[in-house]
């Protein structure tokens, strides 16, 4: 589940979002590799078994077990669910993380439910027969994200996990907050939010009030900021990584 993407120097770990995979970072690995030794990671429940309990703590400890081979503090770059796992990992294992890049994720979604979303996902016309069918259904940006994540079988493309698992991961976020974990970390952090974000309004700006945190909002970007506006994302992350060198 941990993939060595090569490079030299400081370790940099990339964590994908819900319903994603390590492969969703493949267009960004080459330039990120210029700043260190890059690793990608497939979260539990995404093409491999999920934890017995679908709690953020269980996913974080699964991650912690996977990265024991990395023997120095990492820069962790996370998108959405991967961003949440990144800062919760930093809170639980402060000696393992030296800096964070967190994309389009906030600490408090209480009151939201994933039930309608899960029903919508269950209605997707699987299998998708061709690459073009995936892109036509989801659009070019999300379509490529899912092509990088779905399982390819003889008859087409299939979701790479159980809808109930994805639903329950998201449902947990509607029952609790993660402000305490955010407040516990002290490492330099870059927060990136898309103009058309999924996060509750103002929360990422509030996160940026913590010392050592920089916030940037990228115009014309949806939730997949790094794929929606890849050059702007690259410019912001590059500047941050240069500062960490």
Short mmCIF file of N, CA and C in Angstrom, two decimals, residues 58-228:
data_model
loop_
_atom_site.label_atom_id
_atom_site.label_comp_id
_atom_site.label_asym_id
_atom_site.label_seq_id
_atom_site.Cartn_x
_atom_site.Cartn_y
_atom_site.Cartn_z
N UNK A 58 -8.39 4.82 13.32
CA UNK A 58 -8.00 3.53 12.75
C UNK A 58 -7.26 3.71 11.43
N UNK A 59 -7.71 4.65 10.61
CA UNK A 59 -7.02 4.91 9.34
C UNK A 59 -5.64 5.50 9.60
N UNK A 60 -5.53 6.36 10.60
CA UNK A 60 -4.24 6.97 10.91
C UNK A 60 -3.26 5.92 11.40
N UNK A 61 -3.72 5.00 12.23
CA UNK A 61 -2.80 3.97 12.72
C UNK A 61 -2.43 2.98 11.62
N UNK A 62 -3.34 2.73 10.68
CA UNK A 62 -2.98 1.92 9.51
C UNK A 62 -1.88 2.61 8.72
N UNK A 63 -2.00 3.92 8.55
CA UNK A 63 -0.96 4.69 7.88
C UNK A 63 0.35 4.64 8.65
N UNK A 64 0.27 4.83 9.95
CA UNK A 64 1.48 4.83 10.78
C UNK A 64 2.23 3.51 10.65
N UNK A 65 1.50 2.40 10.60
CA UNK A 65 2.15 1.09 10.45
C UNK A 65 2.84 0.96 9.11
N UNK A 66 2.24 1.56 8.07
CA UNK A 66 2.78 1.42 6.73
C UNK A 66 4.06 2.22 6.52
N UNK A 67 4.22 3.32 7.25
CA UNK A 67 5.35 4.22 6.99
C UNK A 67 6.49 4.05 7.98
N UNK A 68 6.49 2.95 8.72
CA UNK A 68 7.58 2.73 9.68
C UNK A 68 8.93 2.61 8.99
N UNK A 69 8.94 2.26 7.70
CA UNK A 69 10.22 2.13 6.98
C UNK A 69 10.84 3.50 6.69
N UNK A 70 10.07 4.56 6.81
CA UNK A 70 10.59 5.91 6.59
C UNK A 70 11.13 6.40 7.92
N UNK A 71 12.43 6.56 7.99
CA UNK A 71 13.08 6.72 9.30
C UNK A 71 13.43 8.16 9.65
N UNK A 72 12.80 9.14 8.99
CA UNK A 72 13.00 10.52 9.37
C UNK A 72 11.70 11.28 9.17
N UNK A 73 11.55 12.44 9.81
CA UNK A 73 10.29 13.18 9.69
C UNK A 73 9.97 13.55 8.25
N UNK A 74 8.69 13.46 7.91
CA UNK A 74 8.23 13.63 6.54
C UNK A 74 7.51 14.96 6.35
N UNK A 75 7.52 15.43 5.13
CA UNK A 75 6.53 16.41 4.68
C UNK A 75 5.35 15.61 4.16
N UNK A 76 4.16 15.87 4.68
CA UNK A 76 2.98 15.12 4.28
C UNK A 76 2.04 16.05 3.52
N UNK A 77 1.70 15.64 2.31
CA UNK A 77 0.81 16.40 1.43
C UNK A 77 -0.47 15.60 1.27
N UNK A 78 -1.60 16.19 1.66
CA UNK A 78 -2.85 15.45 1.61
C UNK A 78 -3.97 16.23 0.95
N UNK A 79 -4.82 15.50 0.25
CA UNK A 79 -6.01 16.08 -0.37
C UNK A 79 -7.26 15.53 0.32
N UNK A 80 -8.17 16.41 0.76
CA UNK A 80 -9.46 16.01 1.31
C UNK A 80 -9.28 15.02 2.46
N UNK A 81 -9.81 13.80 2.34
CA UNK A 81 -9.61 12.81 3.40
C UNK A 81 -8.14 12.65 3.73
N UNK A 82 -7.28 12.68 2.71
CA UNK A 82 -5.84 12.56 2.95
C UNK A 82 -5.29 13.71 3.75
N UNK A 83 -5.87 14.91 3.59
CA UNK A 83 -5.46 16.06 4.39
C UNK A 83 -5.84 15.85 5.85
N UNK A 84 -7.07 15.37 6.09
CA UNK A 84 -7.50 15.08 7.47
C UNK A 84 -6.59 14.04 8.10
N UNK A 85 -6.32 12.97 7.38
CA UNK A 85 -5.44 11.93 7.92
C UNK A 85 -4.03 12.48 8.15
N UNK A 86 -3.59 13.41 7.31
CA UNK A 86 -2.26 13.98 7.47
C UNK A 86 -2.14 14.74 8.78
N UNK A 87 -3.11 15.63 9.06
CA UNK A 87 -2.93 16.40 10.29
C UNK A 87 -3.25 15.58 11.55
N UNK A 88 -4.13 14.58 11.42
CA UNK A 88 -4.36 13.70 12.57
C UNK A 88 -3.16 12.80 12.82
N UNK A 89 -2.48 12.38 11.76
CA UNK A 89 -1.23 11.63 11.90
C UNK A 89 -0.18 12.49 12.57
N UNK A 90 -0.08 13.76 12.17
CA UNK A 90 0.89 14.67 12.79
C UNK A 90 0.59 14.90 14.26
N UNK A 91 -0.69 14.94 14.61
CA UNK A 91 -1.07 15.12 16.01
C UNK A 91 -0.73 13.88 16.85
N UNK A 92 -0.97 12.70 16.27
CA UNK A 92 -0.74 11.45 17.00
C UNK A 92 0.73 11.05 17.03
N UNK A 93 1.49 11.48 16.00
CA UNK A 93 2.91 11.09 15.87
C UNK A 93 3.73 12.33 15.52
N UNK A 94 3.84 13.26 16.44
CA UNK A 94 4.48 14.54 16.12
C UNK A 94 5.93 14.42 15.70
N UNK A 95 6.60 13.35 16.09
CA UNK A 95 8.00 13.18 15.71
C UNK A 95 8.16 12.68 14.28
N UNK A 96 7.05 12.34 13.61
CA UNK A 96 7.13 11.77 12.27
C UNK A 96 6.90 12.79 11.16
N UNK A 97 6.47 14.00 11.51
CA UNK A 97 6.07 14.98 10.50
C UNK A 97 6.81 16.29 10.71
N UNK A 98 7.34 16.86 9.63
CA UNK A 98 8.07 18.12 9.72
C UNK A 98 7.31 19.28 9.08
N UNK A 99 6.35 18.98 8.19
CA UNK A 99 5.55 20.03 7.56
C UNK A 99 4.35 19.38 6.90
N UNK A 100 3.31 20.20 6.63
CA UNK A 100 2.07 19.70 6.04
C UNK A 100 1.61 20.60 4.90
N UNK A 101 1.03 19.99 3.88
CA UNK A 101 0.28 20.69 2.85
C UNK A 101 -1.11 20.06 2.84
N UNK A 102 -2.14 20.86 3.13
CA UNK A 102 -3.50 20.35 3.30
C UNK A 102 -4.42 21.01 2.30
N UNK A 103 -5.07 20.21 1.48
CA UNK A 103 -5.88 20.71 0.37
C UNK A 103 -7.36 20.43 0.58
N UNK A 104 -8.13 21.48 0.67
CA UNK A 104 -9.59 21.46 0.63
C UNK A 104 -10.19 20.48 1.64
N UNK A 105 -9.86 20.68 2.92
CA UNK A 105 -10.44 19.89 3.99
C UNK A 105 -10.52 20.76 5.24
N UNK A 106 -11.59 20.59 6.01
CA UNK A 106 -11.83 21.38 7.21
C UNK A 106 -12.08 20.46 8.40
N UNK A 107 -12.03 20.99 9.62
CA UNK A 107 -12.14 20.14 10.80
C UNK A 107 -13.55 19.78 11.24
N UNK A 108 -14.58 20.48 10.75
CA UNK A 108 -15.89 20.31 11.38
C UNK A 108 -17.01 20.28 10.33
N UNK A 109 -17.47 19.06 10.05
CA UNK A 109 -18.60 18.86 9.14
C UNK A 109 -19.84 18.39 9.91
N UNK A 110 -19.90 18.63 11.20
CA UNK A 110 -21.01 18.11 12.00
C UNK A 110 -22.36 18.56 11.45
N UNK A 111 -23.27 17.61 11.45
CA UNK A 111 -24.60 17.88 10.95
C UNK A 111 -24.81 17.47 9.51
N UNK A 112 -23.73 17.21 8.79
CA UNK A 112 -23.87 16.77 7.41
C UNK A 112 -24.01 15.25 7.36
N UNK A 113 -24.67 14.76 6.34
CA UNK A 113 -24.82 13.32 6.15
C UNK A 113 -24.38 12.94 4.74
N UNK A 114 -23.91 11.71 4.60
CA UNK A 114 -23.48 11.21 3.29
C UNK A 114 -24.51 10.26 2.67
N UNK A 115 -25.68 10.15 3.27
CA UNK A 115 -26.65 9.15 2.81
C UNK A 115 -27.10 9.41 1.38
N UNK A 116 -27.49 10.64 1.07
CA UNK A 116 -27.95 10.94 -0.30
C UNK A 116 -26.81 10.75 -1.30
N UNK A 117 -25.61 11.18 -0.89
CA UNK A 117 -24.43 11.02 -1.76
C UNK A 117 -24.18 9.54 -2.03
N UNK A 118 -24.30 8.69 -1.01
CA UNK A 118 -24.05 7.26 -1.18
C UNK A 118 -25.08 6.64 -2.11
N UNK A 119 -26.32 7.08 -2.02
CA UNK A 119 -27.34 6.57 -2.94
C UNK A 119 -27.02 6.96 -4.37
N UNK A 120 -26.52 8.18 -4.54
CA UNK A 120 -26.14 8.63 -5.88
C UNK A 120 -24.99 7.77 -6.43
N UNK A 121 -23.98 7.49 -5.59
CA UNK A 121 -22.85 6.66 -6.03
C UNK A 121 -23.34 5.26 -6.39
N UNK A 122 -24.28 4.73 -5.61
CA UNK A 122 -24.81 3.39 -5.88
C UNK A 122 -25.52 3.32 -7.22
N UNK A 123 -25.97 4.46 -7.72
CA UNK A 123 -26.71 4.49 -8.99
C UNK A 123 -25.79 4.62 -10.21
N UNK A 124 -24.49 4.77 -9.99
CA UNK A 124 -23.58 4.91 -11.13
C UNK A 124 -23.69 3.68 -12.04
N UNK A 125 -23.60 3.88 -13.34
CA UNK A 125 -23.79 2.79 -14.29
C UNK A 125 -22.55 1.92 -14.45
N UNK A 126 -22.26 1.11 -13.44
CA UNK A 126 -21.08 0.24 -13.52
C UNK A 126 -21.43 -1.06 -14.24
N UNK A 127 -20.47 -1.60 -15.00
CA UNK A 127 -19.16 -1.01 -15.27
C UNK A 127 -19.24 0.08 -16.33
N UNK A 128 -18.26 0.97 -16.27
CA UNK A 128 -18.07 1.94 -17.34
C UNK A 128 -17.24 1.24 -18.42
N UNK A 129 -17.77 1.17 -19.61
CA UNK A 129 -17.17 0.30 -20.63
C UNK A 129 -15.81 0.79 -21.10
N UNK A 130 -15.62 2.12 -21.18
CA UNK A 130 -14.39 2.68 -21.75
C UNK A 130 -13.91 3.86 -20.93
N UNK A 131 -12.67 4.28 -21.20
CA UNK A 131 -12.14 5.49 -20.58
C UNK A 131 -13.03 6.69 -20.91
N UNK A 132 -13.43 6.79 -22.15
CA UNK A 132 -14.26 7.92 -22.57
C UNK A 132 -15.60 7.92 -21.85
N UNK A 133 -16.13 6.76 -21.54
CA UNK A 133 -17.40 6.69 -20.83
C UNK A 133 -17.26 7.27 -19.42
N UNK A 134 -16.12 7.02 -18.78
CA UNK A 134 -15.87 7.58 -17.45
C UNK A 134 -15.78 9.10 -17.52
N UNK A 135 -15.04 9.60 -18.50
CA UNK A 135 -14.86 11.05 -18.62
C UNK A 135 -16.14 11.74 -19.04
N UNK A 136 -16.94 11.08 -19.87
CA UNK A 136 -18.21 11.67 -20.27
C UNK A 136 -19.16 11.77 -19.08
N UNK A 137 -19.14 10.77 -18.21
CA UNK A 137 -20.05 10.74 -17.07
C UNK A 137 -19.65 11.75 -15.99
N UNK A 138 -18.34 11.85 -15.69
CA UNK A 138 -17.87 12.66 -14.58
C UNK A 138 -17.27 14.00 -15.01
N UNK A 139 -16.98 14.17 -16.29
CA UNK A 139 -16.24 15.34 -16.74
C UNK A 139 -14.76 15.02 -16.79
N UNK A 140 -13.95 15.87 -17.45
CA UNK A 140 -12.55 15.53 -17.68
C UNK A 140 -11.70 15.46 -16.41
N UNK A 141 -11.94 16.35 -15.45
CA UNK A 141 -11.08 16.37 -14.26
C UNK A 141 -11.44 15.24 -13.31
N UNK A 142 -12.69 15.17 -12.87
CA UNK A 142 -13.09 14.08 -11.99
C UNK A 142 -13.00 12.73 -12.71
N UNK A 143 -13.26 12.74 -14.03
CA UNK A 143 -13.16 11.50 -14.78
C UNK A 143 -11.77 10.91 -14.74
N UNK A 144 -10.74 11.76 -14.88
CA UNK A 144 -9.37 11.27 -14.80
C UNK A 144 -9.04 10.79 -13.39
N UNK A 145 -9.55 11.50 -12.39
CA UNK A 145 -9.36 11.09 -10.99
C UNK A 145 -9.88 9.67 -10.79
N UNK A 146 -11.07 9.40 -11.32
CA UNK A 146 -11.64 8.07 -11.13
C UNK A 146 -10.96 7.02 -12.02
N UNK A 147 -10.53 7.39 -13.20
CA UNK A 147 -9.76 6.45 -14.00
C UNK A 147 -8.47 6.04 -13.29
N UNK A 148 -7.90 6.97 -12.55
CA UNK A 148 -6.69 6.67 -11.79
C UNK A 148 -6.99 5.82 -10.55
N UNK A 149 -8.27 5.68 -10.21
CA UNK A 149 -8.64 5.01 -8.96
C UNK A 149 -9.41 3.72 -9.17
N UNK A 150 -10.31 3.69 -10.15
CA UNK A 150 -11.16 2.53 -10.36
C UNK A 150 -10.35 1.28 -10.71
N UNK A 151 -11.01 0.12 -10.55
CA UNK A 151 -10.44 -1.16 -10.97
C UNK A 151 -10.83 -1.42 -12.42
N UNK A 152 -9.85 -1.79 -13.24
CA UNK A 152 -10.13 -2.15 -14.62
C UNK A 152 -10.28 -3.67 -14.72
N UNK A 153 -11.44 -4.11 -15.21
CA UNK A 153 -11.69 -5.53 -15.42
C UNK A 153 -11.94 -5.76 -16.91
N UNK A 154 -12.17 -7.02 -17.27
CA UNK A 154 -12.33 -7.34 -18.69
C UNK A 154 -13.49 -6.59 -19.33
N UNK A 155 -14.54 -6.33 -18.54
CA UNK A 155 -15.73 -5.70 -19.12
C UNK A 155 -15.83 -4.20 -18.82
N UNK A 156 -14.78 -3.61 -18.21
CA UNK A 156 -14.81 -2.17 -17.99
C UNK A 156 -14.32 -1.76 -16.62
N UNK A 157 -14.68 -0.55 -16.21
CA UNK A 157 -14.17 0.08 -15.00
C UNK A 157 -15.18 -0.02 -13.87
N UNK A 158 -14.69 -0.43 -12.68
CA UNK A 158 -15.52 -0.60 -11.51
C UNK A 158 -14.98 0.22 -10.33
N UNK A 159 -15.88 0.64 -9.45
CA UNK A 159 -15.49 1.28 -8.21
C UNK A 159 -14.56 0.34 -7.43
N UNK A 160 -13.53 0.90 -6.81
CA UNK A 160 -12.48 0.10 -6.17
C UNK A 160 -12.69 -0.07 -4.66
N UNK A 161 -13.94 -0.07 -4.24
CA UNK A 161 -14.27 -0.26 -2.84
C UNK A 161 -15.77 -0.31 -2.68
N UNK A 162 -16.21 -0.58 -1.46
CA UNK A 162 -17.64 -0.68 -1.18
C UNK A 162 -18.23 0.70 -0.93
N UNK A 163 -19.38 0.96 -1.53
CA UNK A 163 -20.06 2.23 -1.30
C UNK A 163 -20.34 2.42 0.19
N UNK A 164 -20.71 1.35 0.87
CA UNK A 164 -21.01 1.47 2.31
C UNK A 164 -19.79 1.90 3.11
N UNK A 165 -18.60 1.45 2.68
CA UNK A 165 -17.37 1.87 3.36
C UNK A 165 -17.11 3.34 3.13
N UNK A 166 -17.18 3.78 1.88
CA UNK A 166 -16.97 5.20 1.58
C UNK A 166 -18.01 6.07 2.32
N UNK A 167 -19.25 5.59 2.35
CA UNK A 167 -20.31 6.33 3.06
C UNK A 167 -19.98 6.45 4.54
N UNK A 168 -19.58 5.36 5.16
CA UNK A 168 -19.36 5.38 6.60
C UNK A 168 -18.13 6.19 6.99
N UNK A 169 -17.11 6.20 6.12
CA UNK A 169 -15.96 7.07 6.37
C UNK A 169 -16.42 8.51 6.43
N UNK A 170 -17.21 8.92 5.44
CA UNK A 170 -17.70 10.29 5.39
C UNK A 170 -18.70 10.59 6.49
N UNK A 171 -19.53 9.62 6.84
CA UNK A 171 -20.54 9.83 7.89
C UNK A 171 -19.88 10.18 9.23
N UNK A 172 -18.72 9.58 9.51
CA UNK A 172 -18.04 9.90 10.78
C UNK A 172 -17.75 11.39 10.88
N UNK A 173 -17.40 12.02 9.76
CA UNK A 173 -17.06 13.44 9.79
C UNK A 173 -18.27 14.29 10.18
N UNK A 174 -19.47 13.77 9.98
CA UNK A 174 -20.67 14.52 10.34
C UNK A 174 -21.06 14.37 11.79
N UNK A 175 -20.30 13.58 12.56
CA UNK A 175 -20.66 13.31 13.95
C UNK A 175 -19.67 13.90 14.96
N UNK A 176 -18.54 14.44 14.49
CA UNK A 176 -17.50 14.91 15.41
C UNK A 176 -16.68 16.00 14.74
N UNK A 177 -15.81 16.64 15.50
CA UNK A 177 -14.92 17.61 14.90
C UNK A 177 -13.47 17.20 15.16
N UNK A 178 -12.56 17.84 14.42
CA UNK A 178 -11.14 17.53 14.51
C UNK A 178 -10.32 18.78 14.81
N UNK A 179 -10.93 19.75 15.47
CA UNK A 179 -10.22 20.96 15.87
C UNK A 179 -9.12 20.64 16.88
N UNK A 180 -9.37 19.71 17.79
CA UNK A 180 -8.36 19.39 18.81
C UNK A 180 -7.09 18.85 18.17
N UNK A 181 -7.24 17.97 17.19
CA UNK A 181 -6.07 17.44 16.49
C UNK A 181 -5.34 18.55 15.74
N UNK A 182 -6.09 19.46 15.12
CA UNK A 182 -5.47 20.57 14.42
C UNK A 182 -4.70 21.45 15.40
N UNK A 183 -5.29 21.74 16.54
CA UNK A 183 -4.64 22.61 17.52
C UNK A 183 -3.40 21.98 18.12
N UNK A 184 -3.31 20.65 18.06
CA UNK A 184 -2.19 19.95 18.70
C UNK A 184 -0.90 20.01 17.89
N UNK A 185 -0.99 20.31 16.61
CA UNK A 185 0.22 20.26 15.78
C UNK A 185 0.90 21.63 15.73
N UNK A 186 2.20 21.60 15.52
CA UNK A 186 2.99 22.83 15.55
C UNK A 186 3.86 23.00 14.31
N UNK A 187 3.78 22.10 13.36
CA UNK A 187 4.68 22.15 12.21
C UNK A 187 4.18 23.18 11.19
N UNK A 188 5.08 23.72 10.35
CA UNK A 188 4.66 24.64 9.29
C UNK A 188 3.63 23.97 8.38
N UNK A 189 2.62 24.74 8.00
CA UNK A 189 1.52 24.17 7.22
C UNK A 189 1.07 25.14 6.13
N UNK A 190 0.83 24.59 4.95
CA UNK A 190 0.21 25.32 3.86
C UNK A 190 -1.20 24.79 3.68
N UNK A 191 -2.19 25.67 3.74
CA UNK A 191 -3.59 25.32 3.50
C UNK A 191 -3.99 25.82 2.12
N UNK A 192 -4.55 24.94 1.31
CA UNK A 192 -4.99 25.30 -0.04
C UNK A 192 -6.48 24.99 -0.15
N UNK A 193 -7.25 26.00 -0.52
CA UNK A 193 -8.69 25.84 -0.66
C UNK A 193 -9.12 26.26 -2.06
N UNK A 194 -9.99 25.48 -2.67
CA UNK A 194 -10.53 25.85 -3.97
C UNK A 194 -11.65 26.86 -3.84
N UNK A 195 -11.83 27.66 -4.89
CA UNK A 195 -12.93 28.63 -4.88
C UNK A 195 -14.27 27.91 -4.70
N UNK A 196 -14.43 26.77 -5.34
CA UNK A 196 -15.67 26.01 -5.26
C UNK A 196 -15.45 24.81 -4.33
N UNK A 197 -15.23 25.13 -3.08
CA UNK A 197 -14.83 24.15 -2.08
C UNK A 197 -16.01 23.34 -1.57
N UNK A 198 -15.71 22.18 -0.96
CA UNK A 198 -16.73 21.42 -0.26
C UNK A 198 -16.72 21.74 1.23
N UNK A 199 -15.77 22.54 1.68
CA UNK A 199 -15.59 22.76 3.11
C UNK A 199 -16.57 23.81 3.64
N UNK A 200 -16.96 23.72 4.92
CA UNK A 200 -17.81 24.76 5.50
C UNK A 200 -17.13 26.12 5.41
N UNK A 201 -17.88 27.11 5.04
CA UNK A 201 -17.33 28.43 4.76
C UNK A 201 -16.56 29.00 5.95
N UNK A 202 -15.35 29.46 5.66
CA UNK A 202 -14.55 30.15 6.66
C UNK A 202 -13.69 29.28 7.54
N UNK A 203 -13.88 27.96 7.51
CA UNK A 203 -13.14 27.12 8.44
C UNK A 203 -11.65 27.05 8.11
N UNK A 204 -11.31 26.98 6.84
CA UNK A 204 -9.89 26.90 6.52
C UNK A 204 -9.19 28.22 6.84
N UNK A 205 -9.89 29.33 6.65
CA UNK A 205 -9.31 30.62 7.06
C UNK A 205 -9.12 30.66 8.57
N UNK A 206 -10.05 30.07 9.30
CA UNK A 206 -9.91 30.01 10.75
C UNK A 206 -8.73 29.13 11.14
N UNK A 207 -8.53 28.03 10.43
CA UNK A 207 -7.37 27.18 10.69
C UNK A 207 -6.08 27.98 10.54
N UNK A 208 -6.08 28.91 9.58
CA UNK A 208 -4.87 29.68 9.28
C UNK A 208 -4.50 30.65 10.38
N UNK A 209 -5.35 30.82 11.38
CA UNK A 209 -5.01 31.69 12.51
C UNK A 209 -3.95 31.05 13.40
N UNK A 210 -3.74 29.76 13.26
CA UNK A 210 -2.69 29.09 14.03
C UNK A 210 -1.33 29.56 13.54
N UNK A 211 -0.40 29.94 14.45
CA UNK A 211 0.93 30.37 14.02
C UNK A 211 1.62 29.32 13.15
N UNK A 212 2.36 29.80 12.16
CA UNK A 212 3.09 28.89 11.28
C UNK A 212 2.26 28.34 10.14
N UNK A 213 1.06 28.92 9.93
CA UNK A 213 0.16 28.43 8.91
C UNK A 213 -0.06 29.48 7.84
N UNK A 214 -0.01 29.06 6.59
CA UNK A 214 -0.30 29.94 5.46
C UNK A 214 -1.52 29.43 4.73
N UNK A 215 -2.42 30.31 4.35
CA UNK A 215 -3.65 29.96 3.66
C UNK A 215 -3.66 30.60 2.28
N UNK A 216 -4.08 29.81 1.27
CA UNK A 216 -4.25 30.36 -0.07
C UNK A 216 -5.54 29.81 -0.65
N UNK A 217 -6.29 30.68 -1.30
CA UNK A 217 -7.52 30.29 -2.00
C UNK A 217 -7.25 30.40 -3.49
N UNK A 218 -7.50 29.33 -4.22
CA UNK A 218 -7.19 29.29 -5.64
C UNK A 218 -8.48 29.45 -6.44
N UNK A 219 -8.54 30.52 -7.22
CA UNK A 219 -9.72 30.84 -8.00
C UNK A 219 -9.94 29.81 -9.10
N UNK A 220 -11.20 29.63 -9.46
CA UNK A 220 -11.59 28.75 -10.57
C UNK A 220 -11.24 27.30 -10.32
N UNK A 221 -11.08 26.92 -9.06
CA UNK A 221 -10.76 25.54 -8.73
C UNK A 221 -11.88 24.93 -7.90
N UNK A 222 -12.22 23.68 -8.21
CA UNK A 222 -13.14 22.92 -7.40
C UNK A 222 -12.39 22.13 -6.34
N UNK A 223 -13.03 21.08 -5.87
CA UNK A 223 -12.46 20.30 -4.78
C UNK A 223 -11.13 19.67 -5.16
N UNK A 224 -10.98 19.27 -6.41
CA UNK A 224 -9.71 18.69 -6.89
C UNK A 224 -8.80 19.81 -7.35
N UNK A 225 -8.36 20.62 -6.40
CA UNK A 225 -7.58 21.81 -6.76
C UNK A 225 -6.35 21.44 -7.56
N UNK A 226 -5.64 20.40 -7.14
CA UNK A 226 -4.37 20.05 -7.79
C UNK A 226 -4.54 19.61 -9.23
N UNK A 227 -5.74 19.15 -9.60
CA UNK A 227 -6.00 18.78 -10.99
C UNK A 227 -6.79 19.85 -11.73
N UNK A 228 -7.61 20.60 -11.01
CA UNK A 228 -8.38 21.68 -11.63
C UNK A 228 -7.47 22.83 -12.08
#
